[in-house]
mmCIF file of N, CA and C in Angstrom:
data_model
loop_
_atom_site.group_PDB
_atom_site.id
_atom_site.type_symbol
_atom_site.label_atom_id
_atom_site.label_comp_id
_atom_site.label_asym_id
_atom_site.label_seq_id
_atom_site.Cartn_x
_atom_site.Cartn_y
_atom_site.Cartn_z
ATOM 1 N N UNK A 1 -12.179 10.106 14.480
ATOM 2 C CA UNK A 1 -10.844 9.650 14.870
ATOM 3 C C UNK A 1 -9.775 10.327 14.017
ATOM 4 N N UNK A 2 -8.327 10.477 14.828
ATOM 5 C CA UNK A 2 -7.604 11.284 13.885
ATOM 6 C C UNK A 2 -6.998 9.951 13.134
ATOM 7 N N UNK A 3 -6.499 10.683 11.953
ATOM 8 C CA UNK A 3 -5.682 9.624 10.847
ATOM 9 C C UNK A 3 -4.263 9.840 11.501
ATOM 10 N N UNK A 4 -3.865 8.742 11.952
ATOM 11 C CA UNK A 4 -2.200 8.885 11.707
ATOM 12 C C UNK A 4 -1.354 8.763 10.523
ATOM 13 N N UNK A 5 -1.669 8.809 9.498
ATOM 14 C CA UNK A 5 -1.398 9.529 8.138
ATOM 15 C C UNK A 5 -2.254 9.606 7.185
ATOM 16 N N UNK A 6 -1.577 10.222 6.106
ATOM 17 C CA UNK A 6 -2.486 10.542 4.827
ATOM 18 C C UNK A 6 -2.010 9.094 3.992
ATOM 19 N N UNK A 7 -2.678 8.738 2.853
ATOM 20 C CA UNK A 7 -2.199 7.525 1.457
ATOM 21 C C UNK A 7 -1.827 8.783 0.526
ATOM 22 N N UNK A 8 -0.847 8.611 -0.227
ATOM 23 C CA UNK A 8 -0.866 9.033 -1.890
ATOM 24 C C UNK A 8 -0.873 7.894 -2.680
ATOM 25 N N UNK A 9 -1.429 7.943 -3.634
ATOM 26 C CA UNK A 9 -1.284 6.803 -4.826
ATOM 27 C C UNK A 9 -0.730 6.965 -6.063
ATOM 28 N N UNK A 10 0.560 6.410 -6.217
ATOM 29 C CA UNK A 10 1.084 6.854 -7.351
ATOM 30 C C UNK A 10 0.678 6.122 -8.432
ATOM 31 N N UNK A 11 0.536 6.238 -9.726
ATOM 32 C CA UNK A 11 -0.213 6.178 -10.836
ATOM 33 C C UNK A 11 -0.450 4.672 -11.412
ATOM 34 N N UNK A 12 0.905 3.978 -11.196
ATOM 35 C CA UNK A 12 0.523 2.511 -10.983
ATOM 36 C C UNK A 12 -0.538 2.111 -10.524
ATOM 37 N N UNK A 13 -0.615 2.451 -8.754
ATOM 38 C CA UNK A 13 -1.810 1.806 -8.052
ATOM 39 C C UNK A 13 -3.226 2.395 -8.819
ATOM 40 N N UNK A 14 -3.132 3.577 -9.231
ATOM 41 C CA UNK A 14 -4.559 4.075 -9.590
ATOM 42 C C UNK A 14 -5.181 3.435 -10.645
ATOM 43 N N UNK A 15 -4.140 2.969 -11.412
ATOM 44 C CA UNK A 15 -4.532 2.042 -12.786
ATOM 45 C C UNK A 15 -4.576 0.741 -12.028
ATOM 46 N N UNK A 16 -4.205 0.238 -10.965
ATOM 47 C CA UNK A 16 -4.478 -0.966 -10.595
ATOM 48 C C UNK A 16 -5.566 -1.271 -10.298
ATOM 49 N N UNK A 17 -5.877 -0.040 -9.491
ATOM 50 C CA UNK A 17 -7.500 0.218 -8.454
ATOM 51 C C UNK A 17 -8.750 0.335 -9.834
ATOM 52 N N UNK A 18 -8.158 1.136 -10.877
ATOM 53 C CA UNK A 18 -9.159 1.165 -12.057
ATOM 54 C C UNK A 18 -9.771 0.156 -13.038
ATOM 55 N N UNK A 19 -8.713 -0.802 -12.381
ATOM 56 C CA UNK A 19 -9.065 -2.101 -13.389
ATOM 57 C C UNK A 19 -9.596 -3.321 -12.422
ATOM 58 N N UNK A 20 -10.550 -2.946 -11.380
ATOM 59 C CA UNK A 20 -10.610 -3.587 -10.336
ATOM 60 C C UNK A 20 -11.981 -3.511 -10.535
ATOM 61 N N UNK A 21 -12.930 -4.258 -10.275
ATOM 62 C CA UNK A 21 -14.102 -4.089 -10.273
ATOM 63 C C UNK A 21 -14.923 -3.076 -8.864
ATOM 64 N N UNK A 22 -15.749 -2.421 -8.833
ATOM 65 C CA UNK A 22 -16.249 -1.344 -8.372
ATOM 66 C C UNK A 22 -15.930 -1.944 -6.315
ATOM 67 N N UNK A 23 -16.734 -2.953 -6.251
ATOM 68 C CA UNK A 23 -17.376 -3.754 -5.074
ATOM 69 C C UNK A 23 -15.920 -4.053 -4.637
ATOM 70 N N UNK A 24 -14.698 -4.548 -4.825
ATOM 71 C CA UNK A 24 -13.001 -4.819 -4.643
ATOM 72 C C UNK A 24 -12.540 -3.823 -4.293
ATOM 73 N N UNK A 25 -12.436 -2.822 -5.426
ATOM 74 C CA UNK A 25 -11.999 -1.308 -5.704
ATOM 75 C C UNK A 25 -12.470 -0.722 -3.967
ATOM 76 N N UNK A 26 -13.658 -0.469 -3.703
ATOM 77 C CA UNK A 26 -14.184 -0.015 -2.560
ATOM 78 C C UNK A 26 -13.745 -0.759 -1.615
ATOM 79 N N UNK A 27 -13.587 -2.230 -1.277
ATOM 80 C CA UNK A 27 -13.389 -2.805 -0.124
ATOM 81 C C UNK A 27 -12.072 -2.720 0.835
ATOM 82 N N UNK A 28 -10.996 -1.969 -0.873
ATOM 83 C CA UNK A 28 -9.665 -1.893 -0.545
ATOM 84 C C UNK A 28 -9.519 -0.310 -0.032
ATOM 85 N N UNK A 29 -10.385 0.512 -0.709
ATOM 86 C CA UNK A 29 -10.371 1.809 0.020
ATOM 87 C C UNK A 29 -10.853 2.216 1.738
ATOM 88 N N UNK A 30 -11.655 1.095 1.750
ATOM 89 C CA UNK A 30 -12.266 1.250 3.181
ATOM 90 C C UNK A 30 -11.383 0.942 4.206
ATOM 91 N N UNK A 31 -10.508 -0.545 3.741
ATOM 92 C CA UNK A 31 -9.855 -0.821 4.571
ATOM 93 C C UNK A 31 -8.821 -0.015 4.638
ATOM 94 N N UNK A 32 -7.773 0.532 3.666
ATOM 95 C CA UNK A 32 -6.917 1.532 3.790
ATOM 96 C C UNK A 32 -7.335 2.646 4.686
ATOM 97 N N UNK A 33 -8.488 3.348 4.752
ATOM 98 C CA UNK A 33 -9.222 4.643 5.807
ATOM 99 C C UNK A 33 -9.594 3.912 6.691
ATOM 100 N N UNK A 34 -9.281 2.683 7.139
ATOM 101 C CA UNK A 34 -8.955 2.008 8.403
ATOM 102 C C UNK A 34 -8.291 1.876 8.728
ATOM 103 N N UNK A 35 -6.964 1.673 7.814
ATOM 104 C CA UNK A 35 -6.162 1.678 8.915
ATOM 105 C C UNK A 35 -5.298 2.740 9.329
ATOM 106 N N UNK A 36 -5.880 3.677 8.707
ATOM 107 C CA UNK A 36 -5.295 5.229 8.645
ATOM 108 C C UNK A 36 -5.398 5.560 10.104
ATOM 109 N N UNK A 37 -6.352 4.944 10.534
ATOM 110 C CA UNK A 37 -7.529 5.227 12.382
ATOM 111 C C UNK A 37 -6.579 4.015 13.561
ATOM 112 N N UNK A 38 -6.382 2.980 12.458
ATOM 113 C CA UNK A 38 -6.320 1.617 13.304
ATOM 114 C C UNK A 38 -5.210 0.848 12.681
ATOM 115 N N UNK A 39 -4.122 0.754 13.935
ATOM 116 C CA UNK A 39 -2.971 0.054 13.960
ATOM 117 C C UNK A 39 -3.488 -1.532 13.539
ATOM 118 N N UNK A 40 -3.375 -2.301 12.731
ATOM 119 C CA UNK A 40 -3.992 -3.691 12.274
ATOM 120 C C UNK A 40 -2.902 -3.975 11.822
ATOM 121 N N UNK A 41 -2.699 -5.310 11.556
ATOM 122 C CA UNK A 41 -1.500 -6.388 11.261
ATOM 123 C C UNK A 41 -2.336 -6.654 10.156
ATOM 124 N N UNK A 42 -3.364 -7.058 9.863
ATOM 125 C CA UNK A 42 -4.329 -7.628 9.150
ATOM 126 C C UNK A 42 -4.813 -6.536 7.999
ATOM 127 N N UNK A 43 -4.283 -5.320 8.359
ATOM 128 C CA UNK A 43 -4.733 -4.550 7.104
ATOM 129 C C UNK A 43 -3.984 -3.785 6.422
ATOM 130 N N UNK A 44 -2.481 -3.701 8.041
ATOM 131 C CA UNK A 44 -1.386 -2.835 6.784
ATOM 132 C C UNK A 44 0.025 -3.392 7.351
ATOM 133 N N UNK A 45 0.507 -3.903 6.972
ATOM 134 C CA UNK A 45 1.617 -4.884 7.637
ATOM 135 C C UNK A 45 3.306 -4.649 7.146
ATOM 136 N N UNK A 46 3.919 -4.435 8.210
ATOM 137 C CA UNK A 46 5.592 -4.241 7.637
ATOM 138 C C UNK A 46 5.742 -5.539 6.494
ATOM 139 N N UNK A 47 7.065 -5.220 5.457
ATOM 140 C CA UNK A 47 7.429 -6.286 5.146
ATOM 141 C C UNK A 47 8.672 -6.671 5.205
ATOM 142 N N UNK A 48 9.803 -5.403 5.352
ATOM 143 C CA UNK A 48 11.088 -5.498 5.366
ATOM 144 C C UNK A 48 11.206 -4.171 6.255
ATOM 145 N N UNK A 49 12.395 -3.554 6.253
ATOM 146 C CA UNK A 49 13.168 -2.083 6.944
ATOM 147 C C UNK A 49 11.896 -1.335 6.147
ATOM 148 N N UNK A 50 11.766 -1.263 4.745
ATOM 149 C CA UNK A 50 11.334 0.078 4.006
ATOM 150 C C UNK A 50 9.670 -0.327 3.945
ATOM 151 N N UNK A 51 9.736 -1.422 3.257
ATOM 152 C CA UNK A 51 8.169 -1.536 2.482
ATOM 153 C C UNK A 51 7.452 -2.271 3.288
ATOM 154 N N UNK A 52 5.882 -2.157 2.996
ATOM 155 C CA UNK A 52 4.198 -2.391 4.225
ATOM 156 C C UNK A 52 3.650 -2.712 2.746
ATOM 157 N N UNK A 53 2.732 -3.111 3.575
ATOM 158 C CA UNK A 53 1.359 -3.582 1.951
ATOM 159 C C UNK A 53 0.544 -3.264 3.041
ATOM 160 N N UNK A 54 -0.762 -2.676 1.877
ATOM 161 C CA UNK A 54 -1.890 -2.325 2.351
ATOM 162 C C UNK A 54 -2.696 -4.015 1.939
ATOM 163 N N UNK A 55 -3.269 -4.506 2.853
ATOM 164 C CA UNK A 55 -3.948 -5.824 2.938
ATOM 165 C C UNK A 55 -5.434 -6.230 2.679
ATOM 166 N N UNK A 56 -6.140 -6.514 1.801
ATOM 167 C CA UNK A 56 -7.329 -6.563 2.077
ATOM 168 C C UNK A 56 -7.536 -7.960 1.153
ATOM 169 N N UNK A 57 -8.483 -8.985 1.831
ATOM 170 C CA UNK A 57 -9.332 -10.009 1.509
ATOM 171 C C UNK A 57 -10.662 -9.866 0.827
ATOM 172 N N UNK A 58 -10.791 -9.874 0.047
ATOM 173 C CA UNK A 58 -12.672 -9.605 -0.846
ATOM 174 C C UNK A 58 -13.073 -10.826 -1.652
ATOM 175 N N UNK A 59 -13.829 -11.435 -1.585
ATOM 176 C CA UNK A 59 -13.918 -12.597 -2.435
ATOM 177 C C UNK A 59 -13.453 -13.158 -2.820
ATOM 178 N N UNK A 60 -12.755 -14.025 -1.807
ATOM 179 C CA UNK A 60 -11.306 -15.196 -1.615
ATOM 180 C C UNK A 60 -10.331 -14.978 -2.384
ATOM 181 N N UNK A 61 -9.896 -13.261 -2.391
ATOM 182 C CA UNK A 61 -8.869 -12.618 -3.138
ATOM 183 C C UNK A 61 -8.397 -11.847 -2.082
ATOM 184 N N UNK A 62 -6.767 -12.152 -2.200
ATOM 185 C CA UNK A 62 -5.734 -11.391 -1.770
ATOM 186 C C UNK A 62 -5.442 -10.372 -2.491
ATOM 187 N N UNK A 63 -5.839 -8.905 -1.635
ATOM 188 C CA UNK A 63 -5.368 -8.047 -2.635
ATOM 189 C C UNK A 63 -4.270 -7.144 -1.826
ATOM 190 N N UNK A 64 -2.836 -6.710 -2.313
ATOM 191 C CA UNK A 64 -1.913 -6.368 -1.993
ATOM 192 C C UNK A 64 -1.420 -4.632 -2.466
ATOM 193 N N UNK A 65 -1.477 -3.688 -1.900
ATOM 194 C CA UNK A 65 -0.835 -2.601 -2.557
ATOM 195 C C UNK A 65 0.160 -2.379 -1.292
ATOM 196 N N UNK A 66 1.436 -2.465 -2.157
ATOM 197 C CA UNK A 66 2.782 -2.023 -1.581
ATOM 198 C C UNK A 66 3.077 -1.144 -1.216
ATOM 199 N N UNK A 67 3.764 -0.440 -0.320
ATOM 200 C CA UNK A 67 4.066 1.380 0.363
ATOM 201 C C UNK A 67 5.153 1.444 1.093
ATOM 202 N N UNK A 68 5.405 2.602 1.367
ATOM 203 C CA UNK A 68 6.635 2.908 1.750
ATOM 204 C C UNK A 68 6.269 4.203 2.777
ATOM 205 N N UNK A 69 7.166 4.975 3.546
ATOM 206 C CA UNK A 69 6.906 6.059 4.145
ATOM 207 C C UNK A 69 7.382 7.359 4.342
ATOM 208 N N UNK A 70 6.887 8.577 3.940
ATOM 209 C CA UNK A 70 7.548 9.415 3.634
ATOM 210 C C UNK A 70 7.294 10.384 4.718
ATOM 211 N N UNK A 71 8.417 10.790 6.031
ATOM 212 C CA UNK A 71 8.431 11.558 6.946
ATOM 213 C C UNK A 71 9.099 12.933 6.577
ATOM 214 N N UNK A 72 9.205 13.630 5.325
ATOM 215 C CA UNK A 72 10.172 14.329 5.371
ATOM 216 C C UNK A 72 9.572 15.917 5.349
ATOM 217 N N UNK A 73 8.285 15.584 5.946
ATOM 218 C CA UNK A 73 7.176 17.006 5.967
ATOM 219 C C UNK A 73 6.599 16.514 7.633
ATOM 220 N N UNK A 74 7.212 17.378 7.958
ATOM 221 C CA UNK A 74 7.344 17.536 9.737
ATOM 222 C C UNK A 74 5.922 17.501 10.386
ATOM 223 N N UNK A 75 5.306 17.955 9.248
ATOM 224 C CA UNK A 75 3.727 18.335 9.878
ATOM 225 C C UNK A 75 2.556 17.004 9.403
ATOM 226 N N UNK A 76 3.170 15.891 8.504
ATOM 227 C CA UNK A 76 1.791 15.678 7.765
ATOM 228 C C UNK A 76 3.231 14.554 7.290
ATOM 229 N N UNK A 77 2.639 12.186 8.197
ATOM 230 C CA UNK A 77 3.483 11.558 7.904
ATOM 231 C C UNK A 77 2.285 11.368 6.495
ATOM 232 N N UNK A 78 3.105 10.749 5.363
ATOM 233 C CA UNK A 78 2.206 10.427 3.900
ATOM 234 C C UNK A 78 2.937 8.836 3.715
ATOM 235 N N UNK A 79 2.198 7.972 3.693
ATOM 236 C CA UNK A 79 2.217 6.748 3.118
ATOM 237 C C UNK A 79 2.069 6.924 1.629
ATOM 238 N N UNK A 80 3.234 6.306 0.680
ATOM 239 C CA UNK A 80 2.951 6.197 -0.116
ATOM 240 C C UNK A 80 3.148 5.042 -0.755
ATOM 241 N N UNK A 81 1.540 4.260 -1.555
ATOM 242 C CA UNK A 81 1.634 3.415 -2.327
ATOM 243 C C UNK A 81 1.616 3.258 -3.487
ATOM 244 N N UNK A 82 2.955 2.530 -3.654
ATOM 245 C CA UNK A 82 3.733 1.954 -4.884
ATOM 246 C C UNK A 82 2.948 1.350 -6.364
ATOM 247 N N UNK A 83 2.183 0.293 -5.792
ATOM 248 C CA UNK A 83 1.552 -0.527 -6.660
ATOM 249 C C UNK A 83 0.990 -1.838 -6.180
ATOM 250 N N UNK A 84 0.204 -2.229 -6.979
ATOM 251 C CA UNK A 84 -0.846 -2.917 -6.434
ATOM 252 C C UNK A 84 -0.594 -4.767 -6.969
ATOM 253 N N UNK A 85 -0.973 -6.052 -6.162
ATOM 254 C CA UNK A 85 -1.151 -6.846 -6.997
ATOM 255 C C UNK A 85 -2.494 -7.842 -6.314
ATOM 256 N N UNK A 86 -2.369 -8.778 -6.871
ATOM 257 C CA UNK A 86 -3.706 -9.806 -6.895
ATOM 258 C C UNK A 86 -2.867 -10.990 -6.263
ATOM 259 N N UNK A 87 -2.795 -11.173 -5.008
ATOM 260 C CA UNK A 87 -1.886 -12.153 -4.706
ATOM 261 C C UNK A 87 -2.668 -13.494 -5.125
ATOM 262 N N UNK A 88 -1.310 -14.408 -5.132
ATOM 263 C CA UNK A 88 -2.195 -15.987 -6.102
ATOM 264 C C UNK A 88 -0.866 -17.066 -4.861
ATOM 265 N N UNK A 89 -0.528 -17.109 -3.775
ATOM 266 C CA UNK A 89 0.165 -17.617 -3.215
ATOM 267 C C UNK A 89 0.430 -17.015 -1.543
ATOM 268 N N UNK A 90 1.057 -17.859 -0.877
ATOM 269 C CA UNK A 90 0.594 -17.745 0.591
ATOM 270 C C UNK A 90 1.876 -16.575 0.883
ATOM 271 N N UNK A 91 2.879 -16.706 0.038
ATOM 272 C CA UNK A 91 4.090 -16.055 -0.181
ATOM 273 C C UNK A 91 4.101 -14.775 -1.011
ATOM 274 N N UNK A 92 4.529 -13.549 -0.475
ATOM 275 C CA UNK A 92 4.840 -12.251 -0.774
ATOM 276 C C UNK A 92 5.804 -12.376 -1.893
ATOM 277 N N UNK A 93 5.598 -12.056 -3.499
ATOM 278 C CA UNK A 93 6.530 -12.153 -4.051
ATOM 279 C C UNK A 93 7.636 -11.399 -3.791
ATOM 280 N N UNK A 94 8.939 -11.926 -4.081
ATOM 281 C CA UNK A 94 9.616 -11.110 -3.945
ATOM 282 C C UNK A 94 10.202 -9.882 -4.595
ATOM 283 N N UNK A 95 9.596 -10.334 -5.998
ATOM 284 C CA UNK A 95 10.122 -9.204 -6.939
ATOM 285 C C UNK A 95 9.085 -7.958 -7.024
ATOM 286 N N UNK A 96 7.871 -7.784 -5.943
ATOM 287 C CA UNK A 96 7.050 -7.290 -5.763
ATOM 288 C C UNK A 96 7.586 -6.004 -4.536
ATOM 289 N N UNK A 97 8.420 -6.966 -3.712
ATOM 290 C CA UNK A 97 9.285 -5.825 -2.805
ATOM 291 C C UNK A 97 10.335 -5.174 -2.739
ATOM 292 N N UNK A 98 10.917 -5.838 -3.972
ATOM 293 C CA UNK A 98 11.831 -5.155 -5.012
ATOM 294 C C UNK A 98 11.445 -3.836 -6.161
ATOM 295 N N UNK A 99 10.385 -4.324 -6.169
ATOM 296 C CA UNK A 99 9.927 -3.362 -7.366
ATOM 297 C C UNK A 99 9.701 -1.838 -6.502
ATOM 298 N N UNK A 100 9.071 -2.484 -5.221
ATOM 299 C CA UNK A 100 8.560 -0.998 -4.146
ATOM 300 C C UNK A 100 9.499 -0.493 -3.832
ATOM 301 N N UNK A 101 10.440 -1.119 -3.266
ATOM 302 C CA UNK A 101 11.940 -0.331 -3.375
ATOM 303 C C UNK A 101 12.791 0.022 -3.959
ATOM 304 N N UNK A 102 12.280 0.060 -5.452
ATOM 305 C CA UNK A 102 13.024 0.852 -6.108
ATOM 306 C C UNK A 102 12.294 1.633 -6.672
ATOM 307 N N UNK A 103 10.856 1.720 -6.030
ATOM 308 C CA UNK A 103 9.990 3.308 -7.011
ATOM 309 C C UNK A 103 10.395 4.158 -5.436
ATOM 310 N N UNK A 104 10.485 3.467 -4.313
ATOM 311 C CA UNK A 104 10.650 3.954 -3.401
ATOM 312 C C UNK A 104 12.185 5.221 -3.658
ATOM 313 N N UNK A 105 13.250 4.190 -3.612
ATOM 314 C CA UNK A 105 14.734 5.126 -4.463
ATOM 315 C C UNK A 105 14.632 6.136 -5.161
ATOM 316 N N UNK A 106 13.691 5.959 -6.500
ATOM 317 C CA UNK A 106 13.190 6.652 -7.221
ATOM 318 C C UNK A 106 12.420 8.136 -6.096
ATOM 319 N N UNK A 107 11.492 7.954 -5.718
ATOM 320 C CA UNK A 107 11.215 8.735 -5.472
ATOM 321 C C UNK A 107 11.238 10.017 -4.166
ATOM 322 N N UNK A 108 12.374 9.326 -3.716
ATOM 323 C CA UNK A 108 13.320 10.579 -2.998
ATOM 324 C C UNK A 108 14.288 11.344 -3.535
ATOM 325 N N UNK A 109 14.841 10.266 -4.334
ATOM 326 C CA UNK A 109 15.780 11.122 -5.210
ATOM 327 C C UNK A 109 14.678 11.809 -6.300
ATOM 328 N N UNK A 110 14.067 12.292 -6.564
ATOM 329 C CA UNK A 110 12.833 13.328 -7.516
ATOM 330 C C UNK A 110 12.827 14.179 -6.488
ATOM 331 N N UNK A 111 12.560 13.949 -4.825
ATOM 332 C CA UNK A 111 12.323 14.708 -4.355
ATOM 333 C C UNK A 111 13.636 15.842 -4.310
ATOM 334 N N UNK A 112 14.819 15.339 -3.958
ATOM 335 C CA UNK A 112 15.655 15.990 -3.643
ATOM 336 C C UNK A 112 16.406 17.464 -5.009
#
C-alpha cells in the first residue's frame, strides 16, 4: 500500500520513544505505519487548525505523540512529530497543544 506520508521525529519524541519500554515503543510504531496506509480517527486524529496526535492504546495506556504538517515539498507530504506524552485523563492537555504549536512556529521559521 502506498503511504500517504512520511513521519519525522524530532528529538523530543525520540527521547520519548527511548524511554518507553521495547513492547509500547513498537506498538506505537506500528500503529503510526498504519496510519501512514489508513485514514483512522482512532490512530491519528485532528486536534485543532494545526496539530493531530498520533494515538495508540497498549496496556491500558494512552499514548499520545503530537504533529503537525509540513506540505512545503511538492513531491513528498512529511508529518512531523513534535513530542510525545503518557496521557493520565480523558482530556487532551492543553498545554500539550500549545507546546506543538509552538515547536510547530519554530520550525518553519528555521525553515525559512
Amino acid at each position: 500500500m502506498a503511504e500517504n506520508f512520511k513521519v519525522e521525529f524530532l528529538k523530543e519524541v525520540l527521547e520519548f520513544l527511548d524511554g518507553l519500554d521495547d513492547k509500547a515503543r513498537n506498538k506505537i510504531l506500528f500503529n503510526i505505519d498504519k496510519a501512514k496506509v489508513k485514514n483512522d480517527k482512532t490512530l491519528f486524529k485532528k486536534l485543532n487548525s494545526d496539530i493531530w496526535e498520533f494515538r495508540t492504546l497498549y496496556n491500558k495506556k494512552q499514548y499520545r505523540l503530537f504533529a503537525f504538517w509540513d506540505k512545503s515539498n511538492k513531491k513528498v507530504t512529511i508529518v512531523v512529530a513534535t513530542h510525545g506524552i503518557v496521557k493520565k485523563s480523558q482530556k487532551t492537555p492543553k498545554k500539550d497543544i500549545e507546546k506543538a504549536t509552538e515547536i510547530m512556529k519554530e520550525f518553519f521559521n528555521d525553515k525559512k
